[in-house]
Amino acid sequence: MLGNTTEPLLGRVAVVTGGARGLGYAMAEALASGGAEVALLDRLDTVAEAADALESASGRRCLGVSVDVASEASVAAAFDIIGERLGAADVLVNSAGITSGAPLLDTSTDDWRRVLDVNVTGTFVTSREFARRHVEADRGNPASIVNVSSMSAFAVNIPQTQAAYNTSKAAVSMFTKSAAIEWWPLGIRVNAIAPGYFASDMTRDFVAENPEMADEWVRRIPAGRMGQPEELGDLLVYLASERSSYVVGQSILIDGGYTSV
């Protein structure tokens, strides 16, 4: 059963962490276009405003909730609000993430832990809360988790130094495989998207300050350009919906060919 061909997520409730801006918001737009009602979770104080904008543009019910994804209590409280306002969640997109550009010799233990806390522990805590509630609801509905990994899980992309980030994204990809196998019998499919260089809000800010680095990135991309946030949308909707019912535990690269050379 592949569902509605034009709105494969119609009737679903989707949760997007890191959804207030950038790639997270672009993916939330894609989910809404696919028929889902969407809850945006983010630490940014603009999350409610972002949700209002998405609701106005899409015509879907949307909700913005402030959350710390690495905090069990904060995540549980957010899912309580989602349940009360939108209903039980069927789709989770773990998009919240941070990086650190310090060379390893200059990376503090606190900075290392901060990156892994958000990118790895945050993905685990949010996924576990989502899965527990799916099991407790026992509605028989299929559920889907799409983690946002990175091509940095598979390649040390240079010239920037970001060992903590690379390590965290490799962990997200292995978590995806492990959770997929463990939760498949519970009716929860888990996969990941592994983007390369995309022209997100954060990337644009970085490029404005480091144009020579952006030139080096593009030089190494066979496609000759960075991706646009909307180019993630079709892949995300495919993985989030039953269109991909036979795709389990995969981290799918979308990087313009960067890791192929």
Coordinates of C-alpha atoms in Angstrom, one line a residue:
M1 CA 0.0 0.0 0.0
L2 CA 1.8 3.1 -1.2
G3 CA -0.9 5.6 -0.1
N4 CA -1.9 8.8 -1.8
T5 CA 0.3 9.4 -4.9
T6 CA 0.3 13.1 -4.6
E7 CA 0.2 13.5 -0.8
P8 CA 1.8 10.3 0.6
L9 CA 1.9 11.8 4.1
L10 CA -1.7 12.9 4.3
G11 CA -3.1 12.3 7.7
R12 CA 0.3 11.9 9.3
V13 CA 1.9 14.0 12.0
A14 CA 5.6 14.7 11.5
V15 CA 8.1 16.1 14.0
V16 CA 11.3 17.9 12.8
T17 CA 14.1 18.7 15.2
G18 CA 16.2 21.7 14.3
G19 CA 13.2 22.8 12.2
A20 CA 13.2 26.6 12.8
R21 CA 15.6 27.4 10.0
G22 CA 17.9 26.0 7.3
L23 CA 17.7 22.5 6.1
G24 CA 15.4 21.5 8.9
Y25 CA 12.8 24.1 7.8
A26 CA 13.2 23.1 4.2
M27 CA 12.5 19.5 5.1
A28 CA 9.5 20.6 7.2
E29 CA 8.2 22.4 4.1
A30 CA 8.6 19.2 2.1
L31 CA 6.7 17.1 4.7
A32 CA 3.8 19.7 4.7
S33 CA 3.7 19.6 0.9
G34 CA 3.4 15.8 1.2
G35 CA 0.3 16.2 3.3
A36 CA 1.7 16.0 6.9
E37 CA 0.9 18.2 9.8
V38 CA 4.2 19.3 11.2
A39 CA 5.7 20.1 14.6
L40 CA 9.0 22.0 14.6
L41 CA 11.3 21.5 17.5
D42 CA 14.2 23.8 18.1
R43 CA 16.2 25.7 20.7
L44 CA 15.9 29.0 18.7
D45 CA 13.3 31.4 20.0
T46 CA 12.0 31.9 16.5
V47 CA 10.6 28.3 16.3
A48 CA 7.0 29.4 16.9
E49 CA 7.3 32.1 14.3
A50 CA 8.7 29.6 11.8
A51 CA 5.8 27.2 12.5
D52 CA 3.3 30.0 11.9
A53 CA 5.0 30.8 8.6
L54 CA 4.9 27.2 7.5
E55 CA 1.2 26.8 8.5
S56 CA 0.3 30.0 6.6
A57 CA 2.2 28.9 3.5
S58 CA 1.2 25.2 3.5
G59 CA -2.3 25.3 4.9
R60 CA -1.4 22.4 7.2
R61 CA -1.6 22.6 11.0
C62 CA 1.9 23.4 12.3
L63 CA 3.3 23.8 15.8
G64 CA 6.6 25.2 17.1
V65 CA 8.0 24.0 20.4
S66 CA 11.2 25.1 22.1
V67 CA 13.3 22.0 23.1
D68 CA 16.7 20.8 24.1
V69 CA 17.1 17.6 22.1
A70 CA 19.7 16.2 24.5
S71 CA 17.4 16.6 27.5
E72 CA 15.1 13.7 28.2
A73 CA 12.7 15.9 30.2
S74 CA 12.6 18.6 27.5
V75 CA 11.9 16.1 24.7
A76 CA 9.2 14.3 26.7
A77 CA 7.5 17.6 27.4
A78 CA 7.6 18.6 23.7
F79 CA 6.0 15.3 22.7
D80 CA 3.3 15.9 25.3
I81 CA 2.5 19.2 23.6
I82 CA 2.5 17.6 20.2
G83 CA 0.2 14.9 21.3
E84 CA -2.3 17.4 22.8
R85 CA -2.2 19.8 19.8
L86 CA -1.6 17.7 16.7
G87 CA -2.0 14.1 17.8
A88 CA 0.4 11.1 18.0
A89 CA 3.4 11.5 15.8
D90 CA 4.0 9.1 12.9
V91 CA 7.1 10.6 11.4
L92 CA 10.3 11.9 13.1
V93 CA 13.1 13.8 11.3
N94 CA 16.2 14.2 13.4
S95 CA 17.7 17.3 11.8
A96 CA 19.1 19.2 14.9
G97 CA 22.9 19.4 14.7
I98 CA 25.9 21.6 15.5
T99 CA 29.5 21.6 14.5
S100 CA 32.9 22.7 15.8
G101 CA 35.7 23.9 13.5
A102 CA 38.6 23.7 15.9
P103 CA 41.6 21.5 15.0
L104 CA 41.8 18.4 17.2
L105 CA 44.8 19.7 19.2
D106 CA 42.7 22.8 20.1
T107 CA 39.4 21.0 20.6
S108 CA 38.3 21.1 24.3
T109 CA 36.6 18.2 25.9
D110 CA 33.6 20.4 26.5
D111 CA 33.3 21.3 22.8
W112 CA 33.7 17.6 21.8
R113 CA 31.0 16.6 24.2
R114 CA 28.7 19.4 23.2
V115 CA 28.8 18.3 19.5
L116 CA 28.2 14.7 20.4
D117 CA 25.4 15.6 22.9
V118 CA 23.4 17.4 20.3
N119 CA 24.1 15.3 17.2
V120 CA 24.2 11.8 18.7
T121 CA 22.6 11.9 22.1
G122 CA 19.9 14.2 20.8
T123 CA 19.1 11.8 17.9
F124 CA 18.9 8.9 20.4
V125 CA 16.8 10.7 23.0
T126 CA 14.3 12.0 20.5
S127 CA 14.1 8.7 18.6
R128 CA 13.6 6.7 21.8
E129 CA 10.8 9.1 23.0
F130 CA 9.1 8.8 19.6
A131 CA 9.4 5.0 19.5
R132 CA 8.2 4.6 23.1
R133 CA 5.1 6.6 22.4
H134 CA 4.5 4.7 19.1
V135 CA 4.6 1.4 21.0
E136 CA 2.4 2.7 23.8
A137 CA -0.2 4.0 21.4
D138 CA -0.5 0.6 19.7
R139 CA -2.5 2.0 16.8
G140 CA -1.1 -0.4 14.2
N141 CA 0.0 2.6 12.1
P142 CA 3.4 2.4 10.4
A143 CA 6.0 4.9 11.7
S144 CA 9.1 6.3 10.2
I145 CA 12.3 7.9 11.5
V146 CA 14.6 9.8 9.1
N147 CA 17.9 10.8 10.7
V148 CA 20.0 13.5 9.1
S149 CA 23.5 12.2 8.9
S150 CA 26.1 13.7 6.5
M151 CA 28.6 12.8 3.8
S152 CA 31.0 13.6 6.7
A153 CA 30.1 10.1 8.1
F154 CA 31.8 8.6 5.1
A155 CA 34.5 11.1 4.1
V156 CA 36.8 13.6 5.8
N157 CA 35.7 16.6 3.8
I158 CA 38.4 19.3 3.7
P159 CA 39.9 21.9 4.1
Q160 CA 37.9 22.6 7.3
T161 CA 38.8 20.7 10.5
Q162 CA 35.7 19.1 12.1
A163 CA 36.7 15.8 13.7
A164 CA 33.9 16.0 16.3
Y165 CA 31.3 16.6 13.7
N166 CA 32.6 13.8 11.4
T167 CA 32.6 11.4 14.4
S168 CA 29.1 12.4 15.4
K169 CA 27.7 11.8 12.0
A170 CA 29.3 8.4 11.6
A171 CA 27.7 7.6 14.9
V172 CA 24.3 8.7 13.6
S173 CA 24.6 6.4 10.6
M174 CA 25.4 3.4 12.8
F175 CA 22.6 4.3 15.2
T176 CA 20.3 4.3 12.1
K177 CA 21.3 0.8 11.2
S178 CA 21.1 -0.5 14.8
A179 CA 17.7 1.2 15.5
A180 CA 16.3 0.0 12.2
I181 CA 16.9 -3.6 13.0
E182 CA 15.8 -3.4 16.6
W183 CA 12.6 -1.4 15.9
W184 CA 11.5 -3.0 12.6
P185 CA 9.4 -5.6 14.5
L186 CA 7.7 -2.7 16.3
G187 CA 6.5 -1.1 13.0
I188 CA 9.1 1.6 12.9
R189 CA 11.3 2.0 9.9
V190 CA 14.6 3.9 10.4
N191 CA 16.7 5.4 7.6
A192 CA 19.0 8.4 7.2
I193 CA 19.8 11.1 4.6
A194 CA 23.5 12.0 4.3
P195 CA 23.7 15.4 2.7
G196 CA 26.8 16.9 1.2
Y197 CA 27.3 20.7 0.9
F198 CA 24.0 22.5 0.7
A199 CA 23.3 26.2 0.6
S200 CA 21.5 26.4 3.9
D201 CA 21.3 29.5 6.0
M202 CA 24.2 28.4 8.2
T203 CA 26.3 27.5 5.2
R204 CA 25.6 30.9 3.6
D205 CA 26.7 32.7 6.8
F206 CA 29.9 30.6 6.8
V207 CA 30.6 31.1 3.1
A208 CA 30.1 34.9 3.5
E209 CA 33.0 34.9 6.0
N210 CA 35.1 32.2 4.2
P211 CA 34.6 32.6 0.4
E212 CA 37.9 30.8 -0.4
M213 CA 36.8 27.7 1.4
A214 CA 33.5 27.6 -0.5
D215 CA 35.4 27.8 -3.7
E216 CA 37.4 24.8 -2.6
W217 CA 34.3 22.9 -1.7
V218 CA 32.7 23.5 -5.1
R219 CA 35.9 22.6 -6.9
R220 CA 35.7 19.1 -5.3
I221 CA 32.1 18.5 -6.1
P222 CA 31.6 16.7 -9.5
A223 CA 28.2 18.4 -9.9
G224 CA 30.0 21.7 -9.8
R225 CA 27.8 23.4 -7.2
M226 CA 26.3 23.1 -3.8
G227 CA 22.9 21.6 -3.4
Q228 CA 19.7 23.6 -2.8
P229 CA 17.7 22.8 0.4
E230 CA 14.6 22.0 -1.6
E231 CA 16.5 19.2 -3.4
L232 CA 16.3 17.2 -0.2
G233 CA 12.5 17.3 -0.2
D234 CA 11.6 14.4 -2.5
L235 CA 14.1 12.0 -0.9
L236 CA 12.8 12.9 2.6
V237 CA 9.1 12.4 1.6
Y238 CA 10.1 9.1 0.0
L239 CA 11.8 7.8 3.1
A240 CA 9.2 9.2 5.5
S241 CA 6.3 7.6 3.6
E242 CA 5.3 4.0 2.8
R243 CA 6.7 4.6 -0.7
S244 CA 9.9 3.3 0.7
S245 CA 8.5 0.4 2.7
Y246 CA 11.4 -1.9 1.6
V247 CA 14.1 0.6 2.5
V248 CA 15.4 -0.2 6.0
G249 CA 18.5 1.0 7.9
Q250 CA 20.1 3.0 5.0
S251 CA 22.0 6.2 5.0
I252 CA 21.5 7.7 1.5
L253 CA 24.1 10.1 0.2
I254 CA 23.0 13.2 -1.6
D255 CA 26.2 15.0 -2.2
G256 CA 26.6 15.9 -5.9
G257 CA 29.1 13.1 -6.2
Y258 CA 31.6 14.4 -3.6
T259 CA 32.2 11.0 -2.0
S260 CA 32.4 9.2 -5.3
V261 CA 35.8 10.6 -6.3

